[in-house]
mmCIF file of C-alpha atoms in Angstrom:
data_model
loop_
_atom_site.group_PDB
_atom_site.id
_atom_site.type_symbol
_atom_site.label_atom_id
_atom_site.label_comp_id
_atom_site.label_asym_id
_atom_site.label_seq_id
_atom_site.Cartn_x
_atom_site.Cartn_y
_atom_site.Cartn_z
ATOM 1 C CA MET A 1130 -11.638 -5.711 11.395
ATOM 2 C CA GLU A 1131 -14.443 -5.373 13.879
ATOM 3 C CA ASN A 1132 -17.953 -4.909 12.476
ATOM 4 C CA LEU A 1133 -16.610 -4.466 8.950
ATOM 5 C CA ARG A 1134 -17.717 -6.284 5.822
ATOM 6 C CA GLU A 1135 -17.999 -5.462 2.150
ATOM 7 C CA HIS A 1136 -20.902 -3.278 0.965
ATOM 8 C CA LEU A 1137 -21.756 -2.098 4.476
ATOM 9 C CA LEU A 1138 -22.057 1.549 3.389
ATOM 10 C CA ILE A 1139 -23.672 2.925 0.229
ATOM 11 C CA GLY A 1140 -23.407 6.458 -1.103
ATOM 12 C CA CYS A 1141 -25.143 8.155 -4.015
ATOM 13 C CA GLY A 1142 -23.861 11.329 -5.614
ATOM 14 C CA ASN A 1143 -22.372 13.063 -8.610
ATOM 15 C CA PRO A 1144 -19.074 11.597 -9.828
ATOM 16 C CA LEU A 1145 -17.014 14.490 -11.152
ATOM 17 C CA LEU A 1146 -13.490 14.919 -12.432
ATOM 18 C CA ASP A 1147 -12.045 17.830 -10.473
ATOM 19 C CA ILE A 1148 -10.063 20.370 -12.476
ATOM 20 C CA VAL A 1149 -7.977 22.049 -9.794
ATOM 21 C CA ALA A 1150 -6.078 25.297 -10.311
ATOM 22 C CA SER A 1151 -4.703 28.220 -8.318
ATOM 23 C CA VAL A 1152 -6.173 31.357 -9.870
ATOM 24 C CA ASP A 1153 -6.348 35.098 -9.307
ATOM 25 C CA LYS A 1154 -9.354 37.114 -8.204
ATOM 26 C CA ASP A 1155 -9.717 38.510 -11.722
ATOM 27 C CA LEU A 1156 -10.752 35.076 -12.990
ATOM 28 C CA LEU A 1157 -13.400 34.767 -10.271
ATOM 29 C CA GLU A 1158 -14.768 38.198 -11.167
ATOM 30 C CA ARG A 1159 -14.797 37.383 -14.872
ATOM 31 C CA TYR A 1160 -17.046 34.391 -14.209
ATOM 32 C CA ASN A 1161 -19.082 35.983 -11.375
ATOM 33 C CA LEU A 1162 -17.777 33.535 -8.789
ATOM 34 C CA LYS A 1163 -17.216 34.002 -5.049
ATOM 35 C CA PRO A 1164 -13.968 32.979 -3.269
ATOM 36 C CA ASN A 1165 -15.815 30.478 -1.040
ATOM 37 C CA ASP A 1166 -18.842 28.944 -2.710
ATOM 38 C CA ALA A 1167 -20.242 25.909 -4.494
ATOM 39 C CA ILE A 1168 -22.529 26.380 -7.488
ATOM 40 C CA LEU A 1169 -23.774 24.602 -10.575
ATOM 41 C CA ALA A 1170 -22.326 25.872 -13.829
ATOM 42 C CA LYS A 1171 -24.446 28.106 -16.051
ATOM 43 C CA ASP A 1172 -23.933 29.046 -19.692
ATOM 44 C CA GLU A 1173 -21.579 31.845 -18.641
ATOM 45 C CA HIS A 1174 -19.229 29.272 -17.076
ATOM 46 C CA MET A 1175 -18.849 26.932 -20.030
ATOM 47 C CA HIS A 1176 -15.502 28.446 -21.147
ATOM 48 C CA LEU A 1177 -14.095 28.301 -17.606
ATOM 49 C CA TYR A 1178 -12.931 24.705 -17.923
ATOM 50 C CA LYS A 1179 -11.019 25.427 -21.131
ATOM 51 C CA ASP A 1180 -9.444 28.499 -19.502
ATOM 52 C CA LEU A 1181 -8.190 26.391 -16.606
ATOM 53 C CA ASP A 1182 -6.794 23.769 -18.927
ATOM 54 C CA GLU A 1183 -4.989 26.213 -21.203
ATOM 55 C CA LYS A 1184 -3.868 29.017 -18.871
ATOM 56 C CA TYR A 1185 -3.613 27.763 -15.293
ATOM 57 C CA ASN A 1186 -1.706 24.464 -15.343
ATOM 58 C CA ALA A 1187 -4.638 22.581 -13.853
ATOM 59 C CA ASP A 1188 -4.463 19.201 -12.135
ATOM 60 C CA TYR A 1189 -7.065 16.468 -12.630
ATOM 61 C CA MET A 1190 -8.371 14.517 -9.640
ATOM 62 C CA ALA A 1191 -11.238 12.177 -8.835
ATOM 63 C CA GLY A 1192 -13.996 14.230 -7.264
ATOM 64 C CA GLY A 1193 -17.630 14.713 -6.442
ATOM 65 C CA SER A 1194 -18.707 15.232 -2.847
ATOM 66 C CA VAL A 1195 -19.974 11.754 -1.946
ATOM 67 C CA GLN A 1196 -17.270 9.961 -3.906
ATOM 68 C CA ASN A 1197 -14.650 12.016 -2.016
ATOM 69 C CA THR A 1198 -16.290 11.213 1.326
ATOM 70 C CA LEU A 1199 -16.295 7.496 0.604
ATOM 71 C CA ARG A 1200 -12.683 7.580 -0.641
ATOM 72 C CA VAL A 1201 -11.574 9.175 2.637
ATOM 73 C CA CYS A 1202 -13.663 6.665 4.575
ATOM 74 C CA GLN A 1203 -12.017 3.774 2.716
ATOM 75 C CA TRP A 1204 -8.545 5.206 3.330
ATOM 76 C CA ILE A 1205 -9.147 5.282 7.086
ATOM 77 C CA LEU A 1206 -10.767 1.832 7.174
ATOM 78 C CA GLY A 1207 -8.010 0.194 5.148
ATOM 79 C CA LYS A 1208 -10.305 -2.582 3.950
ATOM 80 C CA PRO A 1209 -11.495 -2.527 0.297
ATOM 81 C CA LYS A 1210 -15.123 -2.366 -0.797
ATOM 82 C CA VAL A 1211 -16.681 -1.601 2.563
ATOM 83 C CA ALA A 1212 -18.243 1.373 0.763
ATOM 84 C CA THR A 1213 -20.105 1.294 -2.562
ATOM 85 C CA PHE A 1214 -20.714 4.373 -4.703
ATOM 86 C CA PHE A 1215 -23.524 4.969 -7.213
ATOM 87 C CA GLY A 1216 -23.454 7.794 -9.760
ATOM 88 C CA CYS A 1217 -23.630 8.418 -13.507
ATOM 89 C CA VAL A 1218 -20.733 9.057 -15.905
ATOM 90 C CA GLY A 1219 -20.225 9.310 -19.653
ATOM 91 C CA LYS A 1220 -18.652 6.693 -21.846
ATOM 92 C CA ASP A 1221 -15.310 8.481 -22.124
ATOM 93 C CA ASP A 1222 -11.738 8.679 -20.865
ATOM 94 C CA TYR A 1223 -12.672 10.893 -17.924
ATOM 95 C CA ALA A 1224 -14.900 8.081 -16.628
ATOM 96 C CA LYS A 1225 -12.007 5.627 -16.912
ATOM 97 C CA ILE A 1226 -9.778 7.977 -14.905
ATOM 98 C CA LEU A 1227 -12.460 8.361 -12.239
ATOM 99 C CA GLU A 1228 -13.082 4.643 -11.913
ATOM 100 C CA LYS A 1229 -9.381 3.809 -11.783
ATOM 101 C CA LYS A 1230 -8.698 6.387 -9.073
ATOM 102 C CA ALA A 1231 -11.717 5.469 -6.950
ATOM 103 C CA THR A 1232 -11.004 1.739 -7.208
ATOM 104 C CA GLN A 1233 -7.368 2.290 -6.244
ATOM 105 C CA ASP A 1234 -8.658 3.984 -3.104
ATOM 106 C CA GLY A 1235 -10.648 0.861 -2.214
ATOM 107 C CA LEU A 1236 -14.079 2.070 -3.280
ATOM 108 C CA ASN A 1237 -16.568 -0.283 -4.921
ATOM 109 C CA VAL A 1238 -17.745 1.765 -7.915
ATOM 110 C CA ARG A 1239 -21.107 1.028 -9.542
ATOM 111 C CA TYR A 1240 -21.402 3.723 -12.188
ATOM 112 C CA GLN A 1241 -24.347 4.096 -14.500
ATOM 113 C CA TYR A 1242 -23.108 4.949 -18.013
ATOM 114 C CA THR A 1243 -24.870 7.294 -20.425
ATOM 115 C CA ASN A 1244 -24.414 8.245 -24.061
ATOM 116 C CA GLU A 1245 -26.296 11.506 -23.481
ATOM 117 C CA ALA A 1246 -23.444 13.578 -22.011
ATOM 118 C CA PRO A 1247 -19.730 13.522 -21.139
ATOM 119 C CA THR A 1248 -18.499 12.750 -17.640
ATOM 120 C CA GLY A 1249 -19.114 15.650 -15.269
ATOM 121 C CA THR A 1250 -16.384 18.055 -14.223
ATOM 122 C CA CYS A 1251 -15.896 20.479 -11.355
ATOM 123 C CA ALA A 1252 -13.701 23.565 -11.511
ATOM 124 C CA VAL A 1253 -11.894 23.926 -8.184
ATOM 125 C CA LEU A 1254 -10.584 27.479 -8.087
ATOM 126 C CA ILE A 1255 -8.069 28.128 -5.335
ATOM 127 C CA THR A 1256 -7.297 31.679 -4.216
ATOM 128 C CA GLY A 1257 -4.995 31.523 -1.218
ATOM 129 C CA THR A 1258 -6.754 29.325 1.342
ATOM 130 C CA HIS A 1259 -10.171 29.871 -0.257
ATOM 131 C CA ARG A 1260 -11.825 27.667 -2.805
ATOM 132 C CA SER A 1261 -14.700 28.141 -5.209
ATOM 133 C CA LEU A 1262 -16.423 25.163 -6.809
ATOM 134 C CA CYS A 1263 -18.245 25.343 -10.116
ATOM 135 C CA ALA A 1264 -19.696 21.987 -11.124
ATOM 136 C CA HIS A 1265 -20.760 21.057 -14.639
ATOM 137 C CA LEU A 1266 -22.735 17.909 -13.865
ATOM 138 C CA ALA A 1267 -23.171 16.757 -17.467
ATOM 139 C CA ALA A 1268 -23.488 12.941 -17.300
ATOM 140 C CA ALA A 1269 -24.056 13.033 -13.526
ATOM 141 C CA ASN A 1270 -27.435 14.631 -14.294
ATOM 142 C CA HIS A 1271 -28.543 11.469 -16.081
ATOM 143 C CA PHE A 1272 -28.618 9.095 -13.127
ATOM 144 C CA THR A 1273 -31.952 7.264 -12.981
ATOM 145 C CA ILE A 1274 -33.690 5.105 -10.419
ATOM 146 C CA ASP A 1275 -33.558 2.225 -12.933
ATOM 147 C CA HIS A 1276 -29.888 1.759 -12.085
ATOM 148 C CA LEU A 1277 -30.720 1.054 -8.442
ATOM 149 C CA GLN A 1278 -33.339 -1.468 -9.478
ATOM 150 C CA LYS A 1279 -30.960 -3.710 -11.430
ATOM 151 C CA PRO A 1280 -30.752 -7.066 -9.616
ATOM 152 C CA ASP A 1281 -27.031 -6.803 -8.786
ATOM 153 C CA ASN A 1282 -27.406 -3.273 -7.459
ATOM 154 C CA ARG A 1283 -30.598 -4.108 -5.599
ATOM 155 C CA GLN A 1284 -28.702 -6.858 -3.836
ATOM 156 C CA LEU A 1285 -26.113 -4.306 -2.696
ATOM 157 C CA LEU A 1286 -28.872 -2.090 -1.310
ATOM 158 C CA GLU A 1287 -30.301 -5.028 0.591
ATOM 159 C CA SER A 1288 -26.951 -5.849 2.171
ATOM 160 C CA ALA A 1289 -26.057 -2.292 3.286
ATOM 161 C CA ASP A 1290 -26.688 -0.988 6.803
ATOM 162 C CA TYR A 1291 -25.739 2.656 6.182
ATOM 163 C CA PHE A 1292 -26.739 5.079 3.411
ATOM 164 C CA TYR A 1293 -25.250 8.511 2.697
ATOM 165 C CA ILE A 1294 -26.576 11.055 0.168
ATOM 166 C CA SER A 1295 -25.434 14.574 -0.676
ATOM 167 C CA GLY A 1296 -27.824 17.492 -1.009
ATOM 168 C CA PHE A 1297 -26.223 18.015 -4.405
ATOM 169 C CA PHE A 1298 -27.923 14.797 -5.579
ATOM 170 C CA LEU A 1299 -31.332 16.435 -5.075
ATOM 171 C CA THR A 1300 -30.652 18.323 -8.313
ATOM 172 C CA VAL A 1301 -30.274 15.029 -10.167
ATOM 173 C CA SER A 1302 -32.579 12.244 -8.994
ATOM 174 C CA PRO A 1303 -34.972 12.909 -6.094
ATOM 175 C CA PRO A 1304 -36.815 9.629 -6.849
ATOM 176 C CA SER A 1305 -33.575 7.700 -6.251
ATOM 177 C CA ILE A 1306 -33.044 9.479 -2.937
ATOM 178 C CA ILE A 1307 -36.577 8.749 -1.752
ATOM 179 C CA GLU A 1308 -36.238 5.132 -2.878
ATOM 180 C CA ILE A 1309 -33.112 4.698 -0.750
ATOM 181 C CA ALA A 1310 -34.562 6.683 2.160
ATOM 182 C CA ARG A 1311 -37.700 4.564 2.281
ATOM 183 C CA HIS A 1312 -35.668 1.394 1.943
ATOM 184 C CA ALA A 1313 -33.502 2.448 4.908
ATOM 185 C CA HIS A 1314 -36.609 3.334 6.917
ATOM 186 C CA LYS A 1315 -38.342 0.048 6.161
ATOM 187 C CA ARG A 1316 -35.242 -1.991 7.065
ATOM 188 C CA LYS A 1317 -34.454 0.191 10.115
ATOM 189 C CA ARG A 1318 -31.106 1.149 8.594
ATOM 190 C CA THR A 1319 -29.320 4.489 9.003
ATOM 191 C CA PHE A 1320 -30.021 7.193 6.402
ATOM 192 C CA MET A 1321 -27.649 10.175 6.398
ATOM 193 C CA MET A 1322 -27.646 13.363 4.372
ATOM 194 C CA ASN A 1323 -25.572 16.498 3.853
ATOM 195 C CA LEU A 1324 -27.021 19.950 3.149
ATOM 196 C CA SER A 1325 -24.021 20.333 0.781
ATOM 197 C CA ALA A 1326 -24.404 23.971 -0.320
ATOM 198 C CA PRO A 1327 -26.610 27.011 0.367
ATOM 199 C CA PHE A 1328 -28.325 26.807 -3.037
ATOM 200 C CA VAL A 1329 -29.790 23.396 -2.161
ATOM 201 C CA SER A 1330 -31.928 24.885 0.623
ATOM 202 C CA GLN A 1331 -32.780 27.865 -1.581
ATOM 203 C CA TYR A 1332 -33.802 26.222 -4.834
ATOM 204 C CA TYR A 1333 -34.552 22.590 -3.950
ATOM 205 C CA LYS A 1334 -36.470 23.147 -0.729
ATOM 206 C CA GLU A 1335 -39.389 20.871 -1.593
ATOM 207 C CA GLN A 1336 -37.145 17.959 -2.604
ATOM 208 C CA LEU A 1337 -34.955 18.468 0.467
ATOM 209 C CA MET A 1338 -37.894 18.439 2.868
ATOM 210 C CA ALA A 1339 -39.337 15.311 1.233
ATOM 211 C CA ALA A 1340 -36.095 13.511 2.077
ATOM 212 C CA MET A 1341 -35.599 15.204 5.458
ATOM 213 C CA VAL A 1342 -38.323 13.170 7.175
ATOM 214 C CA TYR A 1343 -36.127 10.087 6.729
ATOM 215 C CA VAL A 1344 -32.805 11.654 7.772
ATOM 216 C CA ASP A 1345 -31.225 10.060 10.853
ATOM 217 C CA ILE A 1346 -27.972 12.050 10.710
ATOM 218 C CA LEU A 1347 -27.760 15.486 9.089
ATOM 219 C CA PHE A 1348 -24.499 17.258 8.264
ATOM 220 C CA GLY A 1349 -24.069 20.920 7.337
ATOM 221 C CA ASN A 1350 -21.632 23.782 7.672
ATOM 222 C CA GLU A 1351 -22.375 27.173 9.181
ATOM 223 C CA GLU A 1352 -23.427 28.873 5.955
ATOM 224 C CA GLU A 1353 -25.608 25.962 4.874
ATOM 225 C CA VAL A 1354 -27.574 25.765 8.129
ATOM 226 C CA GLU A 1355 -27.975 29.541 8.331
ATOM 227 C CA THR A 1356 -29.359 29.552 4.780
ATOM 228 C CA PHE A 1357 -31.709 26.693 5.682
ATOM 229 C CA ALA A 1358 -32.991 28.704 8.657
ATOM 230 C CA ARG A 1359 -33.583 31.806 6.519
ATOM 231 C CA GLU A 1360 -35.403 29.838 3.837
ATOM 232 C CA HIS A 1361 -37.747 28.445 6.486
ATOM 233 C CA SER A 1362 -38.308 31.884 8.071
ATOM 234 C CA TRP A 1363 -37.025 30.763 11.445
ATOM 235 C CA HIS A 1364 -35.690 34.254 12.237
ATOM 236 C CA VAL A 1365 -32.894 32.591 14.183
ATOM 237 C CA LYS A 1366 -29.194 33.261 13.612
ATOM 238 C CA ASP A 1367 -27.628 31.493 16.571
ATOM 239 C CA ARG A 1368 -26.287 28.177 15.244
ATOM 240 C CA LYS A 1369 -27.045 26.324 18.454
ATOM 241 C CA GLU A 1370 -30.685 27.328 18.150
ATOM 242 C CA ILE A 1371 -30.707 26.359 14.480
ATOM 243 C CA GLY A 1372 -29.236 22.941 15.298
ATOM 244 C CA GLN A 1373 -31.895 22.327 17.927
ATOM 245 C CA LYS A 1374 -34.656 23.282 15.491
ATOM 246 C CA LEU A 1375 -33.198 20.931 12.857
ATOM 247 C CA LEU A 1376 -33.451 18.135 15.417
ATOM 248 C CA THR A 1377 -37.178 18.683 15.804
ATOM 249 C CA LEU A 1378 -38.139 18.673 12.115
ATOM 250 C CA PRO A 1379 -40.714 15.960 11.308
ATOM 251 C CA LYS A 1380 -39.268 12.446 11.169
ATOM 252 C CA GLU A 1381 -40.820 9.171 9.983
ATOM 253 C CA ASN A 1382 -38.927 6.919 12.366
ATOM 254 C CA SER A 1383 -39.586 8.517 15.733
ATOM 255 C CA GLU A 1384 -37.890 5.613 17.519
ATOM 256 C CA ARG A 1385 -34.487 6.704 16.192
ATOM 257 C CA GLU A 1386 -33.705 10.267 17.246
ATOM 258 C CA ARG A 1387 -32.138 12.541 14.663
ATOM 259 C CA ILE A 1388 -28.528 13.645 15.093
ATOM 260 C CA VAL A 1389 -27.345 16.973 13.665
ATOM 261 C CA ILE A 1390 -23.719 17.939 13.134
ATOM 262 C CA ILE A 1391 -22.658 21.476 12.212
ATOM 263 C CA THR A 1392 -19.089 22.241 11.148
ATOM 264 C CA GLN A 1393 -17.852 25.813 11.482
ATOM 265 C CA GLY A 1394 -14.482 25.999 9.750
ATOM 266 C CA HIS A 1395 -11.803 26.507 12.405
ATOM 267 C CA TYR A 1396 -14.449 27.012 15.126
ATOM 268 C CA PRO A 1397 -15.710 24.031 17.166
ATOM 269 C CA VAL A 1398 -17.880 21.341 15.573
ATOM 270 C CA LEU A 1399 -21.358 21.242 17.117
ATOM 271 C CA LEU A 1400 -23.041 17.909 17.806
ATOM 272 C CA PHE A 1401 -26.766 17.899 18.591
ATOM 273 C CA GLN A 1402 -28.447 14.839 20.078
ATOM 274 C CA GLY A 1403 -31.573 14.853 22.206
ATOM 275 C CA ASN A 1404 -31.342 17.804 24.568
ATOM 276 C CA ASN A 1405 -27.563 17.849 24.440
ATOM 277 C CA ILE A 1406 -25.183 20.071 22.504
ATOM 278 C CA LYS A 1407 -21.517 19.122 22.488
ATOM 279 C CA GLU A 1408 -18.637 21.190 21.135
ATOM 280 C CA PHE A 1409 -15.481 19.684 19.700
ATOM 281 C CA PRO A 1410 -12.453 21.945 19.225
ATOM 282 C CA VAL A 1411 -10.786 22.033 15.824
ATOM 283 C CA GLN A 1412 -7.006 21.883 15.582
ATOM 284 C CA GLN A 1413 -5.643 25.254 14.529
ATOM 285 C CA LEU A 1414 -3.237 25.102 11.605
ATOM 286 C CA SER A 1415 -0.821 27.812 10.594
ATOM 287 C CA ARG A 1416 -1.310 29.685 7.338
ATOM 288 C CA GLU A 1417 1.704 27.812 5.967
ATOM 289 C CA GLN A 1418 0.061 24.465 6.729
ATOM 290 C CA LEU A 1419 -3.175 25.387 4.954
ATOM 291 C CA VAL A 1420 -2.898 24.337 1.330
ATOM 292 C CA ASP A 1421 -6.448 23.827 0.058
ATOM 293 C CA THR A 1422 -9.735 23.799 1.973
ATOM 294 C CA ASN A 1423 -11.461 22.029 -0.928
ATOM 295 C CA GLY A 1424 -12.731 18.715 0.341
ATOM 296 C CA ALA A 1425 -12.564 19.567 4.050
ATOM 297 C CA GLY A 1426 -16.293 19.006 4.540
ATOM 298 C CA ASP A 1427 -16.245 15.806 2.499
ATOM 299 C CA ALA A 1428 -13.261 14.548 4.485
ATOM 300 C CA PHE A 1429 -14.960 15.356 7.785
ATOM 301 C CA VAL A 1430 -17.920 13.155 6.874
ATOM 302 C CA GLY A 1431 -15.549 10.455 5.577
ATOM 303 C CA GLY A 1432 -13.745 10.381 8.903
ATOM 304 C CA PHE A 1433 -17.026 10.373 10.810
ATOM 305 C CA LEU A 1434 -18.433 7.496 8.758
ATOM 306 C CA ALA A 1435 -15.261 5.420 9.097
ATOM 307 C CA GLN A 1436 -15.854 5.270 12.849
ATOM 308 C CA TYR A 1437 -19.665 5.315 12.824
ATOM 309 C CA ILE A 1438 -19.997 2.141 10.762
ATOM 310 C CA LYS A 1439 -17.635 0.483 13.259
ATOM 311 C CA LYS A 1440 -20.168 1.481 15.934
ATOM 312 C CA LYS A 1441 -17.773 3.802 17.746
ATOM 313 C CA SER A 1442 -19.113 6.520 20.027
ATOM 314 C CA LEU A 1443 -20.261 9.785 18.464
ATOM 315 C CA ASP A 1444 -17.364 11.543 20.230
ATOM 316 C CA VAL A 1445 -14.865 9.307 18.454
ATOM 317 C CA CYS A 1446 -16.721 9.749 15.139
ATOM 318 C CA VAL A 1447 -16.597 13.544 15.351
ATOM 319 C CA ARG A 1448 -12.950 13.606 16.428
ATOM 320 C CA CYS A 1449 -12.024 11.373 13.498
ATOM 321 C CA GLY A 1450 -13.949 13.694 11.177
ATOM 322 C CA ILE A 1451 -11.990 16.677 12.475
ATOM 323 C CA TRP A 1452 -8.732 14.757 12.114
ATOM 324 C CA ALA A 1453 -9.537 13.706 8.534
ATOM 325 C CA ALA A 1454 -10.418 17.266 7.517
ATOM 326 C CA SER A 1455 -7.172 18.557 9.029
ATOM 327 C CA GLN A 1456 -5.205 16.059 6.914
ATOM 328 C CA ILE A 1457 -6.964 16.920 3.659
ATOM 329 C CA ILE A 1458 -6.581 20.708 3.940
ATOM 330 C CA GLN A 1459 -2.821 20.324 4.172
ATOM 331 C CA ARG A 1460 -2.775 18.877 0.651
ATOM 332 C CA SER A 1461 -3.981 19.959 -2.766
ATOM 333 C CA GLY A 1462 -7.406 18.532 -3.589
ATOM 334 C CA CYS A 1463 -9.131 15.755 -1.690
ATOM 335 C CA THR A 1464 -6.020 13.573 -1.583
ATOM 336 C CA PHE A 1465 -4.198 11.512 1.022
ATOM 337 C CA GLU A 1466 -1.284 9.134 1.300
ATOM 338 C CA GLY A 1467 0.293 6.695 3.710
ATOM 339 C CA LYS A 1468 -1.366 4.931 6.593
ATOM 340 C CA PRO A 1469 -3.877 7.014 8.579
ATOM 341 C CA SER A 1470 -2.665 7.865 12.071
ATOM 342 C CA PHE A 1471 -5.928 8.720 13.826
ATOM 343 C CA GLN A 1472 -5.945 7.748 17.504
ATOM 344 C CA GLU A 1473 -9.225 7.289 19.377
#
């Protein structure tokens, strides 16, 4: 396959076992959750996972934003171990399930293991076509930069040309993110990041901006970029203006212009590069076709990366992202099957 080799792409994030269930609005209200949101679990949410297990016939799936993105990427590429994933898990059965599933999908998994906490979980609460995520990071919180500095892992970092980090990972190990960002900058490799959720811009602003100066490609959805703009007192609501301002944020490598991509649900994807803004229409699905929007954003980035690391044009990358997201939302969870049918 053209331009493809093992360990070309590295991602760092929070490996989580998704606990997926269709629920009623009463459950959301009981736990103070919104129909469409992504939050970190608090003390009030600790019984949620047991509730799902006992009362809602939950399914268990490999999850975590970056791990999902890389799984989708691997599915489209069809060649094992092009992507490598770093994250922390517990020494338990959940970790074995995660590793088995991710490996089956072609991902090269390099987990750090901890005795301090169990493997992280994420409640995926589906109400109609809406989804609410409540992540209990647990072991994922224990990732340390030491893991990246092990000789075998360091060698993987040296061999990679592309690096992808979620904003969620800012809550776990900012030093690891900066280590990878600086490495990418020094080697003139591509460093990519996702805003991930509104709370990242709200509560981890300093850590986010420390990484932002290294970001070559930034992903975010409409709510995430609007929150970012508010937190920085831009007094701008138009997403095209926000995208243009994101382009001009300070950047270490001025030779490589930043690219910004904003997804807007069923509205067109916006691509910002230089002075240009391009819009890409999103295929409209019927209500019957929509099964679960969980993982749509992760799948979009997975589709984008599958083409980007093959050095395809940005137009092809975005169209593949849209295609991948449309496949995932027609299934429960971030799952896929068969041979991908994307056409350039």
